[in-house]
Coordinates of N, CA and C in Angstrom, one line a residue:
M1045 N 103.9 110.4 130.9 CA 104.8 109.7 130.1 C 106.2 109.6 130.9
S1046 N 106.7 108.4 131.1 CA 108.0 108.3 131.8 C 109.1 108.7 130.8
T1047 N 110.2 109.2 131.4 CA 111.4 109.6 130.6 C 112.2 108.4 130.1
Q1048 N 112.2 108.3 128.8 CA 113.0 107.2 128.2 C 114.2 107.8 127.6
K1049 N 115.4 107.7 128.2 CA 116.6 108.4 127.7 C 117.4 107.5 126.7
L1050 N 118.0 108.2 125.7 CA 118.9 107.6 124.8 C 120.0 108.5 124.4
I1051 N 121.2 108.0 124.4 CA 122.4 108.7 124.0 C 122.7 108.3 122.5
L1052 N 123.1 109.3 121.7 CA 123.3 109.1 120.3 C 124.7 109.6 119.9
D1053 N 125.4 108.9 119.1 CA 126.6 109.4 118.4 C 126.7 108.8 117.0
V1054 N 127.1 109.6 116.1 CA 127.2 109.2 114.7 C 128.6 109.3 114.1
E1055 N 129.0 108.4 113.3 CA 130.2 108.5 112.5 C 129.9 108.6 111.1
T1056 N 130.6 109.5 110.4 CA 130.4 109.7 109.0 C 131.7 109.7 108.2
V1057 N 131.6 109.5 106.9 CA 132.7 109.4 106.0 C 132.3 110.2 104.7
G1058 N 133.3 111.0 104.2 CA 133.0 111.8 103.0 C 133.4 111.0 101.8
V1059 N 132.9 111.5 100.7 CA 133.3 110.9 99.4 C 134.7 111.4 99.1
D1060 N 135.4 110.7 98.2 CA 136.7 111.2 97.7 C 136.4 112.5 96.8
F1061 N 137.2 113.5 97.1 CA 137.0 114.8 96.4 C 137.0 114.6 94.9
E1062 N 137.8 113.7 94.4 CA 138.0 113.5 92.9 C 136.7 113.0 92.3
T1063 N 135.8 112.4 93.1 CA 134.6 111.8 92.6 C 133.5 112.9 92.4
L1064 N 133.7 114.0 92.9 CA 132.7 115.1 92.8 C 132.7 115.6 91.3
D1065 N 131.6 116.1 90.8 CA 131.6 116.7 89.5 C 132.4 118.0 89.5
A1066 N 132.7 118.5 88.3 CA 133.6 119.7 88.2 C 133.0 120.9 88.9
V1067 N 131.7 121.1 88.8 CA 131.1 122.3 89.4 C 131.2 122.2 90.9
S1068 N 130.9 121.0 91.5 CA 130.9 120.8 92.9 C 132.4 121.0 93.4
Q1069 N 133.3 120.4 92.7 CA 134.7 120.6 93.1 C 135.1 122.1 93.2
K1070 N 134.7 122.8 92.2 CA 135.0 124.3 92.1 C 134.4 125.0 93.3
Q1071 N 133.2 124.7 93.6 CA 132.5 125.3 94.7 C 133.1 125.0 96.1
M1072 N 133.5 123.7 96.2 CA 134.1 123.3 97.5 C 135.5 123.9 97.6
L1073 N 136.3 124.0 96.5 CA 137.6 124.6 96.6 C 137.5 126.1 97.0
R1074 N 136.5 126.7 96.4 CA 136.3 128.1 96.8 C 136.0 128.3 98.3
Y1075 N 135.3 127.4 98.8 CA 135.0 127.4 100.2 C 136.2 127.1 101.1
F1076 N 137.0 126.1 100.7 CA 138.2 125.8 101.4 C 139.2 126.9 101.4
E1077 N 139.4 127.5 100.2 CA 140.4 128.5 100.0 C 140.1 129.8 100.8
R1078 N 138.8 130.0 101.1 CA 138.4 131.1 101.9 C 138.9 131.1 103.3
Y1079 N 139.1 129.9 103.8 CA 139.5 129.7 105.2 C 140.9 129.2 105.4
A1080 N 141.5 128.7 104.3 CA 142.8 128.1 104.4 C 143.9 129.1 104.3
D1081 N 145.0 128.9 105.0 CA 146.2 129.8 105.0 C 147.2 129.3 104.0
S1082 N 147.1 128.1 103.5 CA 148.1 127.6 102.6 C 147.4 126.5 101.7
S1083 N 148.1 126.2 100.6 CA 147.7 125.1 99.7 C 147.6 123.8 100.4
E1084 N 148.5 123.6 101.4 CA 148.5 122.3 102.1 C 147.2 122.2 102.9
E1085 N 146.8 123.3 103.5 CA 145.5 123.3 104.3 C 144.3 123.0 103.3
V1086 N 144.4 123.5 102.1 CA 143.3 123.2 101.2 C 143.3 121.7 100.9
E1087 N 144.4 121.1 100.7 CA 144.5 119.6 100.4 C 144.0 118.8 101.6
T1088 N 144.3 119.3 102.8 CA 143.8 118.6 104.0 C 142.3 118.7 104.1
A1089 N 141.8 119.9 103.7 CA 140.3 120.1 103.8 C 139.6 119.2 102.9
K1090 N 140.2 118.7 101.8 CA 139.5 117.8 100.9 C 139.1 116.5 101.6
D1091 N 139.7 116.2 102.7 CA 139.4 115.0 103.4 C 138.3 115.2 104.5
S1092 N 137.7 116.4 104.5 CA 136.7 116.8 105.5 C 135.3 116.7 105.0
L1093 N 135.1 116.1 103.8 CA 133.8 116.1 103.2 C 132.8 115.3 104.0
G1094 N 133.2 114.5 105.0 CA 132.3 113.8 105.8 C 131.5 114.7 106.8
L1095 N 131.9 116.0 106.8 CA 131.2 116.9 107.7 C 129.8 117.3 107.2
W1096 N 129.6 117.1 106.0 CA 128.3 117.5 105.3 C 127.5 116.4 104.7
P1097 N 126.2 116.3 104.9 CA 125.4 115.2 104.4 C 125.3 115.2 102.9
L1098 N 125.7 116.3 102.2 CA 125.6 116.3 100.7 C 126.9 115.7 100.1
T1099 N 128.0 115.6 100.9 CA 129.2 115.1 100.4 C 129.7 113.9 101.3
G1100 N 128.9 113.4 102.1 CA 129.3 112.3 103.0 C 128.1 111.3 103.3
E1101 N 128.4 110.3 104.0 CA 127.3 109.3 104.3 C 127.6 108.8 105.8
V1102 N 126.5 108.2 106.3 CA 126.6 107.7 107.7 C 127.2 106.3 107.6
V1103 N 128.2 106.1 108.5 CA 128.8 104.7 108.5 C 128.6 104.0 109.8
A1104 N 128.2 104.8 110.9 CA 127.9 104.1 112.1 C 127.0 105.0 112.9
I1105 N 126.0 104.4 113.5 CA 125.0 105.1 114.4 C 125.1 104.3 115.8
G1106 N 125.6 105.0 116.8 CA 125.6 104.3 118.1 C 124.6 104.9 119.0
I1107 N 124.0 104.0 119.8 CA 122.9 104.4 120.8 C 123.2 103.7 122.1
L1108 N 122.9 104.4 123.2 CA 123.1 103.8 124.5 C 122.1 104.3 125.5
N1109 N 121.4 103.4 126.2 CA 120.5 103.8 127.2 C 121.3 104.0 128.5
P1110 N 121.3 105.2 129.0 CA 122.2 105.5 130.2 C 121.7 104.9 131.5
D1111 N 120.4 104.5 131.5 CA 119.8 103.9 132.7 C 120.1 102.4 132.8
T1112 N 120.2 101.7 131.6 CA 120.3 100.3 131.6 C 121.7 99.9 131.1
N1113 N 122.4 100.8 130.4 CA 123.7 100.5 129.8 C 123.6 99.5 128.6
K1114 N 122.4 99.4 128.1 CA 122.2 98.6 126.9 C 122.2 99.5 125.7
G1115 N 122.7 99.0 124.6 CA 122.7 99.8 123.4 C 123.0 99.0 122.2
A1116 N 123.4 99.7 121.1 CA 123.7 99.1 119.8 C 124.6 100.0 119.0
V1117 N 125.3 99.4 118.1 CA 126.0 100.2 117.1 C 125.6 99.6 115.7
Y1118 N 124.9 100.5 114.9 CA 124.5 100.1 113.6 C 125.6 100.5 112.6
I1119 N 126.1 99.5 111.9 CA 127.3 99.8 111.0 C 126.9 99.6 109.6
N1120 N 127.3 100.6 108.8 CA 127.1 100.6 107.3 C 128.1 99.6 106.7
A1121 N 127.8 98.3 106.8 CA 128.7 97.3 106.4 C 127.9 96.1 105.9
K1122 N 127.0 96.3 105.0 CA 126.1 95.2 104.5 C 126.9 94.0 104.1
G1123 N 126.5 92.8 104.6 CA 127.1 91.6 104.3 C 128.4 91.2 105.0
E1124 N 128.9 92.1 105.8 CA 130.1 91.8 106.6 C 129.8 90.9 107.8
D1125 N 130.7 90.0 108.1 CA 130.6 89.0 109.2 C 131.2 89.6 110.4
L1126 N 130.3 90.2 111.3 CA 130.8 90.9 112.5 C 130.1 90.2 113.7
P1127 N 130.8 90.2 114.9 CA 130.1 89.6 116.0 C 128.8 90.2 116.4
E1128 N 127.9 89.5 117.0 CA 126.6 90.0 117.4 C 126.7 91.0 118.5
E1129 N 127.7 91.0 119.3 CA 127.8 91.9 120.4 C 129.2 92.6 120.4
L1130 N 129.2 93.8 120.7 CA 130.5 94.6 120.9 C 131.0 94.3 122.3
E1131 N 130.1 94.3 123.2 CA 130.4 93.9 124.6 C 129.0 93.6 125.2
P1132 N 129.0 92.9 126.4 CA 127.7 92.5 126.9 C 126.7 93.7 127.0
G1133 N 125.6 93.5 126.4 CA 124.5 94.5 126.4 C 124.5 95.5 125.2
V1134 N 125.6 95.4 124.4 CA 125.7 96.3 123.3 C 125.8 95.5 122.0
V1135 N 124.8 95.5 121.2 CA 124.8 94.7 120.0 C 125.3 95.4 118.8
I1136 N 125.7 94.6 117.8 CA 126.1 95.2 116.5 C 125.1 94.7 115.5
E1137 N 124.7 95.7 114.7 CA 123.8 95.3 113.5 C 124.3 96.0 112.3
T1138 N 124.3 95.3 111.2 CA 124.9 95.8 109.9 C 123.8 95.9 108.9
G1139 N 124.1 96.7 107.9 CA 123.3 97.0 106.7 C 123.8 98.1 105.9
D1140 N 123.2 98.4 104.8 CA 123.6 99.6 104.1 C 123.1 100.8 104.8
E1141 N 123.4 102.0 104.2 CA 123.1 103.3 104.9 C 121.6 103.4 105.1
T1142 N 120.8 103.0 104.1 CA 119.3 103.1 104.3 C 118.8 102.2 105.4
T1143 N 119.4 101.0 105.5 CA 118.9 100.1 106.6 C 119.3 100.6 107.9
I1144 N 120.5 101.1 108.1 CA 120.8 101.6 109.5 C 120.1 102.9 109.9
L1145 N 119.8 103.7 108.9 CA 119.0 104.9 109.2 C 117.6 104.5 109.6
K1146 N 117.0 103.5 108.9 CA 115.7 103.0 109.3 C 115.7 102.5 110.7
K1147 N 116.7 101.7 111.1 CA 116.9 101.2 112.4 C 116.9 102.3 113.4
W1148 N 117.7 103.3 113.1 CA 117.8 104.4 114.1 C 116.4 105.1 114.3
W1149 N 115.7 105.4 113.3 CA 114.4 106.1 113.5 C 113.4 105.2 114.2
E1150 N 113.4 103.9 113.9 CA 112.5 103.0 114.6 C 112.8 103.0 116.1
T1151 N 114.1 103.0 116.4 CA 114.5 103.0 117.8 C 114.2 104.3 118.5
A1152 N 114.5 105.4 117.8 CA 114.3 106.7 118.3 C 112.8 107.0 118.7
N1153 N 111.9 106.4 117.9 CA 110.5 106.6 118.1 C 110.0 106.1 119.5
A1154 N 110.8 105.2 120.1 CA 110.4 104.7 121.4 C 111.0 105.5 122.6
Y1155 N 111.8 106.5 122.3 CA 112.4 107.3 123.3 C 111.9 108.8 123.2
N1156 N 111.9 109.5 124.3 CA 111.4 110.8 124.4 C 112.5 111.8 124.9
Y1157 N 113.7 111.3 125.1 CA 114.7 112.2 125.8 C 116.1 111.8 125.2
L1158 N 116.6 112.6 124.3 CA 117.8 112.3 123.6 C 119.0 113.1 124.2
I1159 N 120.1 112.5 124.3 CA 121.3 113.1 124.8 C 122.4 113.0 123.8
T1160 N 123.1 114.1 123.5 CA 124.2 114.1 122.5 C 125.2 115.1 122.9
Y1161 N 126.3 115.1 122.2 CA 127.3 116.1 122.3 C 127.5 116.7 120.9
N1162 N 127.0 118.0 120.8 CA 126.9 118.7 119.5 C 126.0 118.0 118.5
G1163 N 125.0 117.3 119.1 CA 124.0 116.7 118.2 C 123.1 117.7 117.4
R1164 N 122.9 118.8 118.0 CA 122.1 119.8 117.2 C 122.9 120.4 116.1
G1165 N 124.2 120.5 116.3 CA 125.1 121.1 115.2 C 125.6 120.1 114.2
F1166 N 125.5 118.8 114.5 CA 126.0 117.8 113.6 C 125.1 116.6 113.4
D1167 N 125.1 115.8 114.4 CA 124.5 114.4 114.3 C 123.0 114.4 113.8
I1168 N 122.2 115.2 114.4 CA 120.8 115.1 114.0 C 120.5 115.7 112.6
P1169 N 121.1 116.9 112.3 CA 120.9 117.5 111.0 C 121.4 116.5 109.9
F1170 N 122.6 115.9 110.2 CA 123.2 115.0 109.2 C 122.2 113.8 109.0
L1171 N 121.7 113.2 110.1 CA 120.8 112.1 110.0 C 119.6 112.4 109.2
M1172 N 119.0 113.6 109.5 CA 117.8 114.0 108.9 C 117.9 114.2 107.4
V1173 N 119.0 114.9 107.0 CA 119.2 115.1 105.5 C 119.5 113.8 104.8
R1174 N 120.4 113.0 105.4 CA 120.7 111.7 104.8 C 119.5 110.8 104.7
S1175 N 118.6 110.9 105.7 CA 117.4 110.1 105.7 C 116.5 110.6 104.5
A1176 N 116.4 111.9 104.3 CA 115.6 112.4 103.2 C 116.1 112.0 101.9
I1177 N 117.5 112.0 101.8 CA 118.1 111.6 100.5 C 117.8 110.1 100.2
N1178 N 117.8 109.3 101.3 CA 117.5 107.9 101.2 C 116.0 107.6 101.2
G1179 N 115.1 108.6 101.1 CA 113.7 108.3 101.0 C 113.1 107.9 102.3
I1180 N 113.6 108.4 103.5 CA 113.1 108.0 104.8 C 112.6 109.2 105.5
R1181 N 111.5 109.1 106.1 CA 110.9 110.2 106.9 C 111.2 110.0 108.3
P1182 N 111.9 111.0 109.0 CA 112.3 110.8 110.4 C 111.0 110.7 111.3
T1183 N 111.1 109.9 112.3 CA 110.0 109.6 113.2 C 109.9 110.7 114.3
K1184 N 110.9 111.4 114.5 CA 110.9 112.4 115.6 C 111.7 113.7 115.1
N1185 N 111.3 114.8 115.7 CA 112.0 116.0 115.4 C 112.7 116.5 116.7
F1186 N 114.0 116.1 116.7 CA 114.8 116.5 117.9 C 115.5 117.8 117.7
L1187 N 115.0 118.6 116.7 CA 115.5 120.0 116.5 C 114.5 121.0 116.6
S1188 N 113.4 120.7 117.4 CA 112.3 121.7 117.5 C 112.7 123.0 118.0
N1189 N 113.5 123.0 119.0 CA 114.0 124.3 119.6 C 115.3 124.1 120.3
R1190 N 116.2 125.0 120.3 CA 117.5 124.9 120.9 C 117.4 124.9 122.4
Y1191 N 116.4 125.6 123.0 CA 116.3 125.7 124.5 C 115.4 124.6 125.1
L1192 N 115.9 124.0 126.1 CA 115.2 122.9 126.7 C 113.8 123.2 127.1
T1193 N 113.6 124.4 127.7 CA 112.3 124.7 128.2 C 111.2 125.0 127.1
S1194 N 111.7 125.1 125.8 CA 110.8 125.3 124.7 C 110.7 124.2 123.7
Q1195 N 111.2 123.0 124.1 CA 111.2 121.9 123.1 C 109.9 121.1 123.2
Q1196 N 109.7 120.4 122.1 CA 108.4 119.6 122.0 C 108.4 118.5 123.0
Y1197 N 107.2 118.4 123.6 CA 107.0 117.3 124.5 C 107.1 116.0 123.8
G1198 N 107.9 115.1 124.4 CA 108.1 113.8 123.7 C 109.3 113.7 122.8
A1199 N 110.0 114.9 122.7 CA 111.2 114.9 121.8 C 112.2 115.9 122.4
I1200 N 112.5 115.7 123.7 CA 113.5 116.5 124.3 C 114.9 116.1 123.8
H1201 N 115.7 117.2 123.6 CA 117.1 116.9 123.1 C 118.1 117.7 124.0
V1202 N 118.8 117.0 124.8 CA 119.8 117.6 125.6 C 121.2 117.6 124.9
D1203 N 121.5 118.7 124.2 CA 122.8 118.8 123.6 C 123.8 119.3 124.6
L1204 N 124.7 118.4 125.0 CA 125.6 118.8 126.1 C 126.6 119.9 125.7
Q1205 N 126.9 120.1 124.4 CA 127.7 121.2 124.1 C 127.0 122.5 124.4
D1206 N 125.7 122.6 124.1 CA 124.9 123.8 124.4 C 124.8 123.9 126.0
Q1207 N 124.6 122.9 126.7 CA 124.4 123.0 128.1 C 125.6 123.3 128.9
M1208 N 126.8 122.7 128.5 CA 128.0 122.9 129.2 C 128.6 124.3 128.9
T1209 N 128.2 124.9 127.8 CA 128.6 126.3 127.5 C 127.6 127.3 127.7
F1210 N 126.4 126.9 128.3 CA 125.3 127.8 128.6 C 124.9 128.5 127.3
Y1211 N 124.6 127.7 126.3 CA 124.1 128.2 125.0 C 125.1 129.2 124.4
G1212 N 126.4 128.9 124.5 CA 127.4 129.8 123.9 C 127.9 130.9 124.7
A1213 N 127.5 131.0 126.0 CA 127.9 132.1 126.8 C 129.4 132.0 127.1
M1214 N 130.0 130.8 127.0 CA 131.4 130.6 127.2 C 132.3 131.0 126.0
R1215 N 131.6 131.3 124.9 CA 132.2 131.8 123.7 C 132.9 130.7 122.9
K1216 N 133.7 129.8 123.6 CA 134.4 128.7 122.8 C 133.7 127.4 123.1
N1217 N 133.5 126.6 122.0 CA 132.9 125.3 122.2 C 134.1 124.3 122.2
F1218 N 134.3 123.8 123.4 CA 135.4 122.8 123.6 C 134.9 121.4 123.1
S1219 N 135.8 120.5 122.8 CA 135.5 119.2 122.3 C 135.1 118.3 123.5
L1220 N 134.5 117.2 123.1 CA 134.1 116.2 124.2 C 135.4 115.7 124.9
H1221 N 136.5 115.6 124.2 CA 137.7 115.2 124.8 C 138.1 116.2 125.9
F1222 N 138.0 117.5 125.6 CA 138.4 118.5 126.7 C 137.5 118.4 127.9
W1223 N 136.2 118.2 127.7 CA 135.3 118.1 128.8 C 135.6 116.8 129.6
S1224 N 135.9 115.7 128.9 CA 136.2 114.5 129.5 C 137.4 114.6 130.4
R1225 N 138.5 115.3 129.9 CA 139.7 115.5 130.8 C 139.3 116.4 132.0
A1226 N 138.5 117.4 131.8 CA 138.2 118.3 132.9 C 137.5 117.6 134.0
F1227 N 136.6 116.6 133.7 CA 135.8 115.9 134.6 C 136.3 114.5 135.0
D1228 N 137.6 114.2 134.6 CA 138.2 112.9 134.8 C 137.4 111.8 134.3
I1229 N 136.9 112.0 133.1 CA 136.2 110.9 132.3 C 137.1 110.3 131.3
K1230 N 137.0 109.1 131.0 CA 137.9 108.4 130.0 C 137.4 108.9 128.6
S1231 N 138.4 109.5 127.9 CA 138.1 110.0 126.6 C 138.3 108.9 125.5
P1232 N 137.4 108.8 124.5 CA 137.7 107.8 123.5 C 139.0 108.0 122.7
K1233 N 139.5 109.2 122.8 CA 140.7 109.6 122.1 C 141.9 108.9 122.7
E1234 N 141.8 108.5 124.0 CA 142.8 107.8 124.7 C 143.2 106.5 124.0
E1235 N 142.3 105.9 123.3 CA 142.6 104.7 122.6 C 143.4 104.9 121.3
G1236 N 143.7 106.1 120.9 CA 144.5 106.4 119.7 C 143.7 106.6 118.5
V1237 N 142.3 106.6 118.6 CA 141.5 106.8 117.4 C 140.7 108.1 117.5
S1238 N 140.6 108.9 116.5 CA 139.8 110.1 116.5 C 138.9 110.1 115.3
G1239 N 138.0 111.1 115.2 CA 137.1 111.2 114.1 C 137.8 111.2 112.7
E1240 N 139.0 111.8 112.7 CA 139.7 112.0 111.5 C 140.2 110.6 110.9
D1241 N 140.2 109.6 111.8 CA 140.7 108.3 111.4 C 139.6 107.4 110.8
V1242 N 138.4 107.8 111.0 CA 137.2 106.9 110.6 C 137.2 106.6 109.1
K1243 N 137.5 107.6 108.3 CA 137.5 107.3 106.8 C 138.5 106.3 106.4
G1244 N 139.7 106.3 107.0 CA 140.7 105.3 106.7 C 140.3 104.0 107.2
L1245 N 139.8 103.9 108.4 CA 139.3 102.7 109.0 C 138.2 102.1 108.2
Y1246 N 137.3 102.9 107.7 CA 136.2 102.4 106.9 C 136.7 101.8 105.6
K1247 N 137.6 102.5 104.9 CA 138.2 102.0 103.7 C 138.9 100.7 103.9
D1248 N 139.5 100.5 105.0 CA 140.2 99.3 105.3 C 139.3 98.2 105.9
K1249 N 138.0 98.5 106.0 CA 137.0 97.6 106.5 C 137.3 97.2 108.0
K1250 N 137.8 98.1 108.8 CA 138.0 97.9 110.2 C 136.8 98.4 111.0
F1251 N 135.7 97.7 110.7 CA 134.4 98.1 111.2 C 134.4 98.0 112.8
L1252 N 135.0 97.0 113.3 CA 135.0 96.8 114.8 C 135.7 98.0 115.5
E1253 N 136.8 98.5 114.9 CA 137.5 99.6 115.5 C 136.6 100.9 115.4
I1254 N 135.9 101.0 114.4 CA 134.9 102.2 114.3 C 133.9 102.0 115.4
A1255 N 133.3 100.8 115.5 CA 132.3 100.5 116.5 C 132.8 100.8 117.9
R1256 N 134.0 100.4 118.2 CA 134.6 100.6 119.6 C 134.8 102.1 119.8
Y1257 N 135.3 102.8 118.8 CA 135.4 104.3 119.0 C 134.1 104.9 119.2
N1258 N 133.1 104.5 118.5 CA 131.8 105.0 118.6 C 131.2 104.8 120.0
L1259 N 131.4 103.6 120.5 CA 130.9 103.2 121.8 C 131.7 104.1 122.9
G1260 N 133.0 104.3 122.7 CA 133.7 105.2 123.6 C 133.1 106.6 123.7
D1261 N 132.7 107.1 122.5 CA 132.0 108.4 122.5 C 130.7 108.4 123.3
L1262 N 130.0 107.3 123.1 CA 128.7 107.1 123.9 C 128.9 107.1 125.4
K1263 N 129.9 106.4 125.8 CA 130.2 106.2 127.2 C 130.7 107.6 127.8
A1264 N 131.5 108.3 127.1 CA 132.0 109.6 127.6 C 130.8 110.6 127.7
T1265 N 130.0 110.5 126.7 CA 128.8 111.4 126.7 C 127.9 111.1 127.9
K1266 N 127.7 109.8 128.1 CA 126.9 109.4 129.3 C 127.5 110.0 130.6
E1267 N 128.8 109.8 130.8 CA 129.4 110.3 132.0 C 129.3 111.8 132.1
L1268 N 129.5 112.5 131.0 CA 129.4 114.0 131.1 C 127.9 114.4 131.4
Y1269 N 127.0 113.7 130.8 CA 125.6 113.9 131.1 C 125.3 113.8 132.6
L1270 N 125.8 112.7 133.2 CA 125.6 112.5 134.6 C 126.2 113.7 135.5
K1271 N 127.3 114.2 135.1 CA 127.9 115.3 135.8 C 127.0 116.6 135.6
W1272 N 126.6 116.8 134.3 CA 125.8 118.0 134.1 C 124.5 117.9 134.9
N1273 N 123.8 116.7 134.8 CA 122.5 116.5 135.5 C 122.6 116.7 137.0
Q1274 N 123.8 116.3 137.6 CA 123.9 116.4 139.0 C 124.3 117.8 139.5
Y1275 N 125.1 118.5 138.7 CA 125.6 119.7 139.2 C 125.1 121.0 138.5
L1276 N 124.7 120.9 137.2 CA 124.5 122.1 136.4 C 123.0 122.1 135.9
N1277 N 122.3 121.1 136.0 CA 120.9 121.1 135.5 C 120.0 121.7 136.6
I1278 N 120.1 123.0 136.6 CA 119.4 123.8 137.7 C 118.1 124.5 137.1

């Protein structure tokens, strides 16, 4: 079987804290207060519900083939009139969350080598749980084993956060932005948008800005993968 590579990046948005039921609010507040140093930090944490698939949803799934530079951004924006291409070779497809999750798993089934940054710690678990909630069975298990040499044949997952830190030997997990700066790669943060901005952009229906930010993450991940593969994949 030839190696079919695919880069993945996901954008998520949390529900408004006030929409949670009373019991859920109480449990989340207890969690936030455990780690916060002030009431202001607790209030800020209320906007972090997009970090968990039980309190958030998928709003964008970006994919990029590093060998062909062709890809897509699937946007949770059913009925919105968006251009067919974000740039040459990168299409935009819209639908509700269920639709874009199905598109992702259909696409993933044709690839056997996934590349992410912190995909084991965030993107893939989030996608799998949201898929189950939406009644969708994933077509691949990209979480079979953390270590590359022990992963399932046909579902290799190169999580660059693991690889660049040698599975945590560096002790600190730096962001993709830090690694991009170190290797002279253009960071998507240079455009002035970060993950914290996605919720506001989504509420304002600025779907193209989300798609561009997502694509920026994909491109940075690709360049970091090339550096890792050339110099550190030993």
